[in-house]
CSV table of C-alpha atoms in Angstrom, one decimal:
chain,number,residue,atom,x,y,z
G,1,MET,CA,-8.2,-271.2,-143.7
G,2,LYS,CA,-11.2,-272.4,-145.6
G,3,ARG,CA,-14.6,-271.3,-144.2
G,4,HIS,CA,-17.7,-273.3,-144.1
G,5,SER,CA,-21.3,-272.6,-143.2
G,6,ARG,CA,-23.0,-274.4,-140.4
G,7,LYS,CA,-26.8,-274.5,-140.0
G,8,PHE,CA,-28.4,-273.5,-136.7
G,9,LEU,CA,-32.0,-274.0,-135.8
G,10,TYR,CA,-33.5,-271.5,-133.4
G,11,LEU,CA,-37.1,-271.9,-132.0
G,12,LEU,CA,-39.0,-268.8,-131.2
G,13,LYS,CA,-42.0,-269.2,-129.0
G,14,SER,CA,-44.7,-266.6,-129.0
G,15,GLY,CA,-47.6,-267.4,-126.7
G,16,THR,CA,-48.5,-271.0,-127.5
G,17,THR,CA,-47.2,-270.9,-131.0
G,18,ILE,CA,-43.7,-272.2,-131.8
G,19,LEU,CA,-42.2,-270.8,-134.9
G,20,GLY,CA,-39.2,-272.7,-136.4
G,21,ILE,CA,-36.6,-270.4,-137.9
G,22,SER,CA,-33.9,-272.0,-139.9
G,23,HIS,CA,-31.0,-269.9,-141.0
G,24,PHE,CA,-27.3,-270.0,-141.7
G,25,MET,CA,-24.6,-268.4,-139.7
G,26,SER,CA,-21.2,-268.3,-141.4
G,27,VAL,CA,-18.9,-269.7,-138.7
G,28,PRO,CA,-15.3,-270.8,-139.2
G,29,LEU,CA,-14.6,-274.4,-138.3
G,30,SER,CA,-11.5,-273.2,-136.5
G,31,ALA,CA,-11.6,-272.8,-132.7
G,32,ALA,CA,-12.9,-269.7,-131.0
G,33,THR,CA,-10.4,-266.9,-130.2
G,34,VAL,CA,-9.0,-267.2,-126.7
G,35,GLU,CA,-7.3,-264.2,-125.1
G,36,ALA,CA,-3.7,-264.9,-124.1
G,37,GLU,CA,-4.4,-263.7,-120.5
G,38,VAL,CA,-7.0,-266.5,-120.1
G,39,LEU,CA,-4.3,-269.1,-121.0
G,40,SER,CA,-1.8,-267.5,-118.7
G,41,GLN,CA,-4.1,-267.4,-115.7
G,42,ILE,CA,-5.2,-271.0,-116.1
G,43,LYS,CA,-1.6,-272.0,-116.3
G,44,VAL,CA,-0.7,-270.2,-113.1
G,45,THR,CA,-3.9,-270.8,-111.0
G,46,GLY,CA,-5.6,-273.7,-112.7
G,47,GLN,CA,-8.7,-271.6,-113.5
G,48,ALA,CA,-9.8,-268.2,-114.9
G,49,PRO,CA,-12.8,-266.0,-114.7
G,50,VAL,CA,-13.9,-265.4,-118.2
G,51,ILE,CA,-16.6,-263.9,-120.5
G,52,VAL,CA,-17.6,-266.4,-123.2
G,53,THR,CA,-18.9,-264.3,-126.2
G,54,LEU,CA,-21.1,-266.1,-128.6
G,55,HIS,CA,-21.7,-265.5,-132.3
G,56,ASP,CA,-24.6,-263.1,-132.4
G,57,PRO,CA,-27.7,-265.1,-133.2
G,58,VAL,CA,-29.9,-262.0,-133.6
G,59,GLY,CA,-27.7,-260.4,-136.2
G,60,ALA,CA,-27.3,-263.7,-138.0
G,61,TYR,CA,-31.0,-264.2,-138.2
G,62,LEU,CA,-31.7,-260.6,-139.4
G,63,ASP,CA,-28.9,-261.0,-142.0
G,64,SER,CA,-30.5,-264.3,-143.3
G,65,GLN,CA,-33.9,-262.5,-143.6
G,66,ARG,CA,-32.3,-259.7,-145.6
G,67,GLU,CA,-30.5,-262.2,-147.9
G,68,ARG,CA,-33.6,-264.4,-148.3
G,69,ASN,CA,-36.4,-261.8,-148.5
G,70,GLY,CA,-34.7,-258.5,-148.9
G,71,LEU,CA,-36.2,-257.3,-145.6
G,72,HIS,CA,-34.5,-254.7,-143.4
G,73,GLY,CA,-36.6,-255.2,-140.3
G,74,SER,CA,-36.1,-255.4,-136.6
G,75,MET,CA,-36.9,-258.0,-134.0
G,76,ALA,CA,-39.3,-257.9,-131.0
G,77,ASP,CA,-37.6,-257.9,-127.6
G,78,GLU,CA,-39.1,-261.3,-126.6
G,79,GLN,CA,-37.8,-262.9,-129.8
G,80,HIS,CA,-34.4,-261.3,-129.2
G,81,LYS,CA,-34.2,-262.8,-125.7
G,82,GLN,CA,-35.2,-266.2,-126.9
G,83,LEU,CA,-32.6,-266.3,-129.7
G,84,VAL,CA,-29.9,-265.3,-127.2
G,85,ALA,CA,-31.2,-267.9,-124.7
G,86,GLN,CA,-31.2,-270.7,-127.4
G,87,ALA,CA,-27.6,-270.0,-128.2
G,88,GLN,CA,-26.6,-269.9,-124.5
G,89,THR,CA,-28.5,-273.1,-123.8
G,90,SER,CA,-26.7,-274.9,-126.6
G,91,VAL,CA,-23.3,-274.0,-125.0
G,92,LEU,CA,-24.4,-274.9,-121.5
G,93,ALA,CA,-25.8,-278.2,-122.7
G,94,SER,CA,-22.5,-279.2,-124.2
G,95,LEU,CA,-20.9,-278.7,-120.8
G,96,ALA,CA,-23.7,-280.5,-118.9
G,97,THR,CA,-23.3,-283.5,-121.2
G,98,VAL,CA,-19.9,-284.1,-119.7
G,99,ARG,CA,-21.0,-283.3,-116.2
G,100,LEU,CA,-19.1,-280.0,-116.0
G,101,ARG,CA,-21.7,-277.6,-114.8
G,102,THR,CA,-21.7,-279.0,-111.2
G,103,ALA,CA,-18.0,-279.8,-111.2
G,104,HIS,CA,-15.1,-277.6,-110.5
G,105,HIS,CA,-14.3,-277.2,-114.2
G,106,PHE,CA,-17.1,-274.8,-115.0
G,107,LYS,CA,-18.9,-272.4,-112.7
G,108,LEU,CA,-21.6,-270.2,-114.3
G,109,LYS,CA,-21.7,-266.7,-112.9
G,110,ARG,CA,-23.9,-264.7,-115.3
G,111,GLN,CA,-26.3,-265.6,-118.0
G,112,TYR,CA,-27.5,-262.5,-119.8
G,113,SER,CA,-30.9,-261.7,-121.3
G,114,TYR,CA,-29.9,-259.6,-124.3
G,115,ILE,CA,-26.1,-260.1,-124.5
G,116,PRO,CA,-25.0,-263.2,-126.4
G,117,ALA,CA,-22.5,-264.1,-123.8
G,118,LEU,CA,-21.9,-266.1,-120.5
G,119,ALA,CA,-19.7,-265.2,-117.6
G,120,SER,CA,-18.1,-268.1,-115.8
G,121,THR,CA,-15.0,-269.5,-114.1
G,122,ILE,CA,-13.4,-272.3,-116.1
G,123,THR,CA,-10.5,-274.7,-116.1
G,124,ALA,CA,-8.4,-275.9,-119.0
G,125,TYR,CA,-10.8,-278.8,-119.5
G,126,ALA,CA,-13.8,-276.6,-119.8
G,127,LEU,CA,-11.8,-274.3,-122.1
G,128,SER,CA,-11.1,-277.1,-124.5
G,129,ILE,CA,-14.9,-277.7,-124.8
G,130,LEU,CA,-15.9,-274.1,-125.1
G,131,ARG,CA,-13.3,-273.1,-127.7
G,132,ASN,CA,-14.5,-275.8,-130.1
G,133,HIS,CA,-18.3,-275.1,-129.7
G,134,PRO,CA,-19.7,-273.7,-132.9
G,135,ASN,CA,-21.7,-271.0,-131.0
G,136,VAL,CA,-18.6,-269.6,-129.2
G,137,ALA,CA,-16.8,-266.7,-130.9
G,138,SER,CA,-14.3,-265.7,-128.3
G,139,ILE,CA,-13.2,-266.1,-124.7
G,140,GLN,CA,-11.8,-263.2,-122.8
G,141,LEU,CA,-10.7,-262.7,-119.2
G,142,ASP,CA,-13.3,-261.1,-116.9
G,143,LYS,CA,-11.2,-258.0,-116.4
G,144,GLN,CA,-11.1,-255.9,-113.2
G,145,HIS,CA,-12.0,-252.3,-113.8
G,146,LYS,CA,-10.8,-249.3,-111.7
G,147,LEU,CA,-12.8,-246.6,-110.0
G,148,THR,CA,-11.3,-243.6,-111.9
G,149,LEU,CA,-11.7,-241.0,-109.2
G,150,THR,CA,-8.7,-238.7,-108.6
G,151,ASP,CA,-16.7,-226.2,-108.5
G,152,ARG,CA,-16.0,-225.3,-111.7
G,153,TYR,CA,-19.5,-225.7,-113.2
G,154,HIS,CA,-19.5,-222.0,-114.0
G,155,GLN,CA,-16.6,-222.6,-116.3
G,156,ILE,CA,-19.0,-224.5,-118.6
G,157,ASN,CA,-21.9,-222.2,-117.9
G,158,VAL,CA,-24.1,-224.7,-116.0
G,159,ASP,CA,-25.6,-222.0,-113.8
G,160,ALA,CA,-26.7,-220.0,-116.9
G,161,VAL,CA,-28.5,-223.1,-118.1
G,162,HIS,CA,-30.3,-223.5,-114.7
G,163,ALA,CA,-31.5,-219.9,-115.1
G,164,LEU,CA,-33.3,-220.7,-118.4
G,165,PRO,CA,-34.5,-222.8,-116.5
G,166,TYR,CA,-33.3,-226.4,-117.4
G,167,THR,CA,-32.3,-228.6,-114.5
G,168,GLY,CA,-32.6,-232.2,-116.0
G,169,LYS,CA,-36.3,-232.6,-115.0
G,170,GLY,CA,-37.9,-235.7,-116.5
G,171,ILE,CA,-34.6,-237.3,-117.4
G,172,THR,CA,-33.3,-240.5,-115.9
G,173,VAL,CA,-29.6,-241.3,-115.6
G,174,ALA,CA,-28.3,-244.8,-114.6
G,175,VAL,CA,-25.1,-244.7,-112.7
G,176,LEU,CA,-23.1,-248.0,-112.8
G,177,ASP,CA,-20.6,-247.8,-110.0
G,178,SER,CA,-19.9,-248.8,-106.3
G,179,GLY,CA,-23.5,-248.0,-105.4
G,180,ILE,CA,-25.1,-245.0,-103.8
G,181,ASP,CA,-25.7,-243.7,-100.3
G,182,THR,CA,-29.5,-244.1,-100.4
G,183,ASP,CA,-30.0,-242.0,-97.3
G,184,HIS,CA,-27.8,-239.1,-98.3
G,185,PRO,CA,-29.9,-235.9,-98.1
G,186,ASP,CA,-28.4,-234.7,-101.5
G,187,LEU,CA,-29.5,-237.8,-103.3
G,188,ALA,CA,-32.3,-239.7,-101.6
G,189,ASP,CA,-35.2,-237.9,-103.4
G,190,SER,CA,-33.6,-238.5,-106.8
G,191,ILE,CA,-33.3,-242.3,-106.6
G,192,VAL,CA,-36.1,-244.1,-108.6
G,193,ALA,CA,-34.7,-247.6,-108.8
G,194,GLN,CA,-31.6,-249.6,-107.7
G,195,HIS,CA,-30.1,-253.0,-108.3
G,196,CYS,CA,-26.8,-254.8,-107.6
G,197,PHE,CA,-24.6,-257.3,-109.4
G,198,SER,CA,-21.4,-258.3,-107.8
G,199,ASP,CA,-19.3,-261.2,-106.7
G,200,ALA,CA,-20.9,-262.1,-103.3
G,201,SER,CA,-20.9,-258.5,-102.3
G,202,CYS,CA,-24.5,-257.3,-102.8
G,203,PRO,CA,-26.2,-255.8,-99.7
G,204,PRO,CA,-27.7,-256.7,-97.4
G,205,PHE,CA,-26.5,-260.4,-97.3
G,206,GLY,CA,-23.4,-260.5,-99.5
G,207,THR,CA,-25.1,-262.2,-102.5
G,208,ASN,CA,-24.4,-262.1,-106.2
G,209,GLU,CA,-27.5,-260.0,-107.0
G,210,SER,CA,-30.0,-258.0,-105.0
G,211,ASN,CA,-32.4,-255.1,-105.2
G,212,SER,CA,-30.1,-252.9,-103.0
G,213,ALA,CA,-27.3,-250.7,-104.5
G,214,GLU,CA,-26.2,-249.3,-101.1
G,215,ASP,CA,-22.7,-247.9,-101.3
G,216,ASP,CA,-20.0,-248.9,-98.8
G,217,ILE,CA,-16.6,-247.8,-97.6
G,218,TYR,CA,-14.7,-250.4,-99.7
G,219,GLY,CA,-15.1,-248.2,-102.8
G,220,GLY,CA,-14.6,-245.0,-100.8
G,221,GLY,CA,-18.2,-243.9,-101.6
G,222,HIS,CA,-17.2,-243.5,-105.3
G,223,GLY,CA,-20.6,-244.1,-106.7
G,224,THR,CA,-22.2,-241.7,-104.2
G,225,SER,CA,-19.8,-238.9,-105.3
G,226,VAL,CA,-20.4,-239.6,-109.0
G,227,ALA,CA,-24.2,-239.5,-108.5
G,228,GLY,CA,-23.8,-236.2,-106.6
G,229,ILE,CA,-22.2,-234.5,-109.5
G,230,ILE,CA,-25.2,-235.3,-111.6
G,231,THR,CA,-28.1,-234.7,-109.3
G,232,ALA,CA,-27.2,-233.1,-105.9
G,233,PRO,CA,-28.8,-229.7,-105.3
G,234,TYR,CA,-25.5,-228.1,-106.5
G,235,GLY,CA,-25.0,-230.6,-109.3
G,236,VAL,CA,-25.2,-230.3,-113.0
G,237,ALA,CA,-28.7,-231.6,-113.4
G,238,PRO,CA,-30.3,-231.3,-109.9
G,239,ASP,CA,-33.7,-232.5,-111.0
G,240,ALA,CA,-32.6,-235.5,-112.9
G,241,ARG,CA,-33.7,-239.0,-111.6
G,242,ILE,CA,-31.1,-241.6,-110.7
G,243,ILE,CA,-31.1,-245.4,-111.2
G,244,ALA,CA,-28.2,-246.7,-109.1
G,245,VAL,CA,-26.6,-250.0,-110.2
G,246,LYS,CA,-23.9,-251.4,-107.9
G,247,VAL,CA,-21.4,-253.4,-109.9
G,248,SER,CA,-18.4,-253.5,-107.6
G,249,SER,CA,-17.2,-256.5,-105.5
G,250,ASN,CA,-15.4,-256.4,-102.2
G,251,ILE,CA,-12.1,-258.1,-102.8
G,252,GLY,CA,-10.0,-257.8,-99.6
G,253,ILE,CA,-10.2,-254.3,-98.4
G,254,PHE,CA,-10.9,-252.9,-101.9
G,255,SER,CA,-14.0,-252.5,-104.1
G,256,VAL,CA,-13.3,-253.8,-107.6
G,257,PRO,CA,-15.8,-253.6,-110.5
G,258,LEU,CA,-15.7,-256.7,-112.7
G,259,GLN,CA,-16.6,-256.5,-116.4
G,260,SER,CA,-19.1,-259.3,-116.2
G,261,ASP,CA,-21.0,-257.4,-113.5
G,262,ILE,CA,-21.0,-254.2,-115.4
G,263,MET,CA,-22.4,-256.1,-118.4
G,264,ALA,CA,-25.0,-257.6,-116.1
G,265,GLY,CA,-26.0,-254.1,-115.0
G,266,LEU,CA,-26.3,-253.0,-118.7
G,267,ASP,CA,-28.3,-256.1,-119.5
G,268,TRP,CA,-30.7,-255.4,-116.6
G,269,ILE,CA,-31.2,-251.8,-117.8
G,270,ARG,CA,-31.8,-253.0,-121.4
G,271,ALA,CA,-34.4,-255.6,-120.1
G,272,ASN,CA,-36.3,-253.0,-118.1
G,273,LEU,CA,-36.3,-250.1,-120.5
G,274,SER,CA,-40.0,-250.5,-121.3
G,275,THR,CA,-41.0,-250.1,-117.7
G,276,GLN,CA,-38.1,-248.0,-116.3
G,277,PRO,CA,-36.9,-245.7,-119.1
G,278,VAL,CA,-33.3,-244.6,-119.1
G,279,GLN,CA,-31.9,-241.9,-121.4
G,280,ILE,CA,-28.3,-241.7,-120.1
G,281,ILE,CA,-25.8,-244.1,-118.6
G,282,ASN,CA,-22.8,-243.0,-116.6
G,283,ILE,CA,-19.8,-245.4,-116.3
G,284,SER,CA,-17.0,-243.8,-114.4
G,285,LEU,CA,-15.0,-247.1,-114.5
G,286,GLY,CA,-12.3,-248.4,-116.8
G,287,GLY,CA,-9.8,-251.0,-117.5
G,288,GLY,CA,-7.1,-251.9,-120.0
G,289,TYR,CA,-5.3,-249.7,-122.5
G,290,PHE,CA,-6.4,-249.2,-126.0
G,291,SER,CA,-5.0,-247.1,-128.9
G,292,ASN,CA,-7.9,-247.8,-131.2
G,293,ILE,CA,-11.6,-248.7,-131.1
G,294,CYS,CA,-11.8,-251.8,-129.0
G,295,ASP,CA,-15.1,-253.4,-130.2
G,296,ASP,CA,-13.2,-256.4,-131.6
G,297,GLU,CA,-11.4,-257.0,-128.3
G,298,ASP,CA,-14.6,-256.7,-126.2
G,299,PRO,CA,-17.4,-258.1,-128.5
G,300,ALA,CA,-19.9,-258.8,-125.8
G,301,TYR,CA,-19.4,-255.3,-124.3
G,302,SER,CA,-19.7,-253.9,-127.8
G,303,ASN,CA,-23.0,-255.8,-128.4
G,304,ILE,CA,-24.9,-254.4,-125.4
G,305,PHE,CA,-23.5,-250.9,-125.9
G,306,LYS,CA,-24.9,-250.9,-129.5
G,307,GLN,CA,-28.3,-252.3,-128.3
G,308,LEU,CA,-28.6,-249.5,-125.8
G,309,ARG,CA,-27.5,-246.8,-128.2
G,310,ASP,CA,-30.0,-248.1,-130.7
G,311,GLN,CA,-32.7,-247.8,-128.0
G,312,GLY,CA,-31.8,-244.1,-127.7
G,313,VAL,CA,-29.5,-244.4,-124.6
G,314,SER,CA,-26.4,-242.2,-124.5
G,315,ILE,CA,-23.5,-243.9,-122.6
G,316,PHE,CA,-20.7,-241.8,-121.1
G,317,ALA,CA,-17.5,-243.5,-120.0
G,318,GLY,CA,-14.4,-242.1,-118.4
G,319,ALA,CA,-11.2,-242.2,-120.5
G,320,GLY,CA,-9.1,-243.1,-117.4
G,321,ASN,CA,-6.5,-241.5,-115.1
G,322,ASP,CA,-3.2,-243.0,-116.2
G,323,GLY,CA,-1.8,-240.0,-118.0
G,324,PHE,CA,-1.4,-241.9,-121.2
G,325,THR,CA,-1.0,-239.8,-124.4
G,326,ASN,CA,-2.0,-242.4,-126.9
G,327,GLN,CA,-4.4,-244.8,-125.1
G,328,ILE,CA,-7.6,-244.8,-123.1
G,329,GLY,CA,-9.4,-247.4,-121.1
G,330,SER,CA,-12.4,-249.7,-121.8
G,331,PRO,CA,-15.3,-249.2,-122.1
G,332,ALA,CA,-14.6,-245.7,-123.2
G,333,CYS,CA,-12.8,-247.1,-126.3
G,334,LEU,CA,-16.0,-248.7,-127.6
G,335,ASN,CA,-17.5,-247.2,-130.7
G,336,ASN,CA,-20.8,-246.5,-129.1
G,337,ALA,CA,-19.5,-245.0,-126.0
G,338,ILE,CA,-19.0,-241.2,-125.5
G,339,ALA,CA,-15.4,-241.0,-124.1
G,340,VAL,CA,-14.8,-238.3,-121.6
G,341,GLY,CA,-11.5,-236.7,-120.6
G,342,ALA,CA,-10.9,-234.2,-117.8
G,343,THR,CA,-9.7,-230.6,-117.7
G,344,ASP,CA,-7.9,-228.9,-114.8
G,345,THR,CA,-8.5,-225.6,-113.0
G,346,ALA,CA,-6.5,-223.8,-115.7
G,347,ASP,CA,-9.0,-225.2,-118.3
G,348,GLN,CA,-6.3,-227.4,-119.8
G,349,VAL,CA,-6.3,-231.2,-120.3
G,350,ALA,CA,-5.5,-232.6,-116.8
G,351,ASP,CA,-2.1,-234.3,-116.6
G,352,PHE,CA,-3.7,-237.5,-115.3
G,353,SER,CA,-6.4,-237.7,-118.1
G,354,ASN,CA,-5.8,-240.4,-120.7
G,355,SER,CA,-5.8,-238.9,-124.2
G,356,ASN,CA,-5.9,-240.0,-127.7
G,357,ARG,CA,-8.1,-239.5,-130.8
G,358,LEU,CA,-10.9,-241.6,-129.3
G,359,VAL,CA,-11.7,-239.0,-126.6
G,360,ASP,CA,-14.9,-237.3,-127.6
G,361,ILE,CA,-15.4,-234.5,-125.1
G,362,LEU,CA,-13.6,-232.9,-122.2
G,363,ALA,CA,-15.3,-231.7,-118.9
G,364,PRO,CA,-14.0,-230.3,-115.6
G,365,GLY,CA,-12.4,-233.0,-113.5
G,366,VAL,CA,-10.4,-231.3,-110.8
G,367,ASN,CA,-11.6,-229.8,-107.5
G,368,LEU,CA,-15.3,-230.6,-107.9
G,369,THR,CA,-17.6,-230.6,-104.9
G,370,SER,CA,-19.9,-233.6,-104.5
G,371,SER,CA,-21.7,-235.9,-102.0
G,372,LEU,CA,-19.7,-237.8,-99.4
G,373,ILE,CA,-20.9,-241.3,-98.3
G,374,GLY,CA,-22.4,-241.1,-94.8
G,375,GLY,CA,-23.5,-237.4,-95.3
G,376,GLY,CA,-21.8,-234.2,-96.1
G,377,ARG,CA,-19.7,-233.3,-99.1
G,378,ILE,CA,-16.3,-234.0,-100.5
G,379,THR,CA,-13.9,-232.4,-103.1
G,380,PHE,CA,-12.5,-234.8,-105.6
G,381,GLY,CA,-11.5,-235.1,-109.3
G,382,GLY,CA,-10.6,-237.5,-112.1
G,383,THR,CA,-12.3,-238.6,-115.3
G,384,SER,CA,-14.7,-240.2,-112.8
G,385,ALA,CA,-15.8,-236.7,-112.0
G,386,ALA,CA,-15.6,-235.4,-115.6
G,387,THR,CA,-17.9,-238.2,-116.9
G,388,PRO,CA,-21.0,-237.3,-114.7
G,389,VAL,CA,-20.5,-233.6,-115.6
G,390,ALA,CA,-20.9,-234.6,-119.3
G,391,ALA,CA,-23.8,-236.9,-118.4
G,392,GLY,CA,-25.5,-234.1,-116.5
G,393,VAL,CA,-25.1,-231.7,-119.4
G,394,ALA,CA,-26.8,-234.4,-121.6
G,395,ALA,CA,-29.7,-234.4,-119.2
G,396,LEU,CA,-30.0,-230.6,-119.6
G,397,MET,CA,-30.0,-231.0,-123.4
G,398,LEU,CA,-32.6,-233.7,-123.3
G,399,GLU,CA,-34.9,-231.7,-121.1
G,400,ALA,CA,-34.6,-228.9,-123.7
G,401,ASN,CA,-35.3,-231.4,-126.5
G,402,PRO,CA,-36.3,-235.0,-125.5
G,403,THR,CA,-36.1,-236.1,-129.2
G,404,LEU,CA,-32.3,-235.8,-129.3
G,405,THR,CA,-30.6,-239.1,-130.2
G,406,PRO,CA,-27.2,-240.2,-128.9
G,407,PRO,CA,-25.4,-239.3,-132.1
G,408,LEU,CA,-26.9,-235.8,-132.0
G,409,ILE,CA,-26.0,-235.3,-128.3
G,410,LYS,CA,-22.4,-236.3,-129.1
G,411,SER,CA,-22.3,-234.1,-132.2
G,412,ILE,CA,-23.8,-231.0,-130.5
G,413,MET,CA,-21.5,-231.3,-127.5
G,414,GLY,CA,-18.5,-231.5,-129.9
G,415,ASN,CA,-19.6,-228.7,-132.2
G,416,THR,CA,-20.4,-226.2,-129.4
G,417,GLY,CA,-17.5,-227.0,-127.2
G,418,VAL,CA,-14.4,-224.8,-126.6
G,419,THR,CA,-11.4,-226.2,-128.4
G,420,ILE,CA,-8.5,-227.1,-126.1
G,421,THR,CA,-5.2,-228.5,-127.2
G,422,ASP,CA,-3.5,-231.3,-125.2
G,423,THR,CA,0.1,-230.2,-124.9
G,424,LYS,CA,1.1,-233.8,-124.2
G,425,ASN,CA,0.3,-235.0,-127.7
G,426,GLY,CA,-0.8,-232.0,-129.7
G,427,LEU,CA,-4.4,-233.3,-130.2
G,428,THR,CA,-7.4,-230.9,-129.9
G,429,PHE,CA,-10.6,-231.7,-128.1
G,430,PRO,CA,-13.9,-229.9,-127.5
G,431,ARG,CA,-14.4,-228.9,-123.8
G,432,LEU,CA,-18.1,-228.8,-122.9
G,433,ASP,CA,-20.0,-225.6,-123.0
G,434,ALA,CA,-23.4,-226.4,-121.4
G,435,LEU,CA,-25.1,-223.2,-122.3
G,436,ALA,CA,-24.1,-223.3,-126.0
G,437,ALA,CA,-25.2,-227.0,-126.3
G,438,VAL,CA,-28.5,-226.4,-124.6
G,439,LYS,CA,-29.3,-223.3,-126.7
G,440,ILE,CA,-28.7,-225.3,-129.9
G,441,ALA,CA,-30.6,-228.4,-128.7
G,442,PRO,CA,-34.3,-227.3,-128.9
G,443,SER,CA,-34.7,-226.7,-132.7
G,444,GLU,CA,-31.8,-225.8,-134.9
G,445,GLY,CA,-29.6,-228.3,-133.1
G,446,ILE,CA,-30.5,-231.1,-135.6
G,447,ALA,CA,-29.5,-229.2,-138.7
G,448,PHE,CA,-26.5,-227.7,-136.9
G,449,ALA,CA,-25.2,-231.1,-135.6
G,450,ALA,CA,-25.7,-232.7,-139.0
G,451,LYS,CA,-23.1,-230.4,-140.5
G,452,GLY,CA,-20.5,-231.3,-137.8
C-alpha cells in the first residue's frame, strides 16, 4: 500500500513561552492495527477493555530534528510529557466531538504521562473512530496477567556477598505486584513509598488509584512474599529500599493484574524518578505466550520499558510458570526486560519454568522462605520467586558499583553465572552467582562485561 506523510503540529509550552514545533510523522493512511482478540470480545460482549497505542510523537520529533538539523539530542521531561499529552488530546477530542466520552461507547481508564497510549473500554462504534485516527498506531486487548508464584540463597553465594559486606544499602527496588503488607515486621522499615493503580480495588476505599499499596488476601499476599525475598532480614538485599506499587484488581475472589494498571505503575515511577529515584524494578507477573521478542505486539509496554532503561533502571520480569519449552510470557519477552527463569533444588531448570532463547538469567525458584501476609513466613516458589532473587542480586551489584548500567548488569550476570542446560529443549542459560557478579562489579566489571 502506498504510504503518505501527514503533518502534525505540536505545541510545547515552557513557562509563558509557547514554542510551535512543526514536523512530519510518516504515517500510513491505512487504519491502525487492531488485535484479533479485541474484535472477538466486542463481538461476544459488545465492548472490550483495550490499550490504544499512539504513534510515538517524541521519537517522531527527534527524528525530524535529526533529519533537518543533523542533531542527535534528547528532550526535557516536561516537553516529553507535553508532546504525549498533545497526541492523547487529539485522539480524545475526536471522540468527544461525537459525544462518546460520556456515553457507553468509550470509557477512559488511564491517560499516561510518558507513555503514548490510552487505556479504555470501547464498543465497535468507538473502535471505528479510533482505528482511523492518524495518531493511533494499534489497539490491543488490555490483557490479564498472572501472579507467577508456584532457602537456597547459599547456592548462589548470597551469604558470602553479605560478608563483604554488601546488603543493598542505598539501592531502591520498585515492586509492581499485589501490594505489600505495610505492617509486616520483615518489611515495614524498608518501604519508602507506595501507590496503587487498579480497577476499583485500591485501598482503602476501592478506587482506581490511591497512595496505599496495602496487600490483601485476594492475591494470596503475593506481593508481600516477592518483596520479602528482596529485603526481609533473611532476603537477598536486606538493606535495600522498597517502593510498593499495587497493580492488581479484585475480580470475584481473585486478584488479577491488568496490563493497563502495570503500565500506569511504570508511568508513575518514570514521572517521579527525579524526586524518588529507582534503580531496579521487579515484575513477577506475566501473560501471553511469545516465542520471539514481543515489542511489536506490545508497543506501549515496549515504549515505557525503553524509557526506564534509558534512565538507568533495570527491569526484571518472570518468564512464567507454564512449563513451555519455546515460549515465555510478557513483559519478560520485551527487548528491554531482563527475563528470569527458575531453578529447582537440584540446581536444574525447574520443570514449570518457561524456557526459550529469550531467557536471560536463571535464579533459585523452589522452596524459598519469605514474608507471609499478616505476619510470619511462608515457603514458596515459581519464577515469581526467582525474579526478586535476581533483582536483589542487582541491588548488591549496584551497592558495589552505583555506576553500573542496565546492559552491564545483565552482561555481568550472564558472564559470571554457572552454565545450566535445560534438558527439556537443550538450551543453556547462566544461573546467577551473586559473589562472582559482585566481585566483578566494582572496577574490572566494565571491561569484563564488554567482552561478553
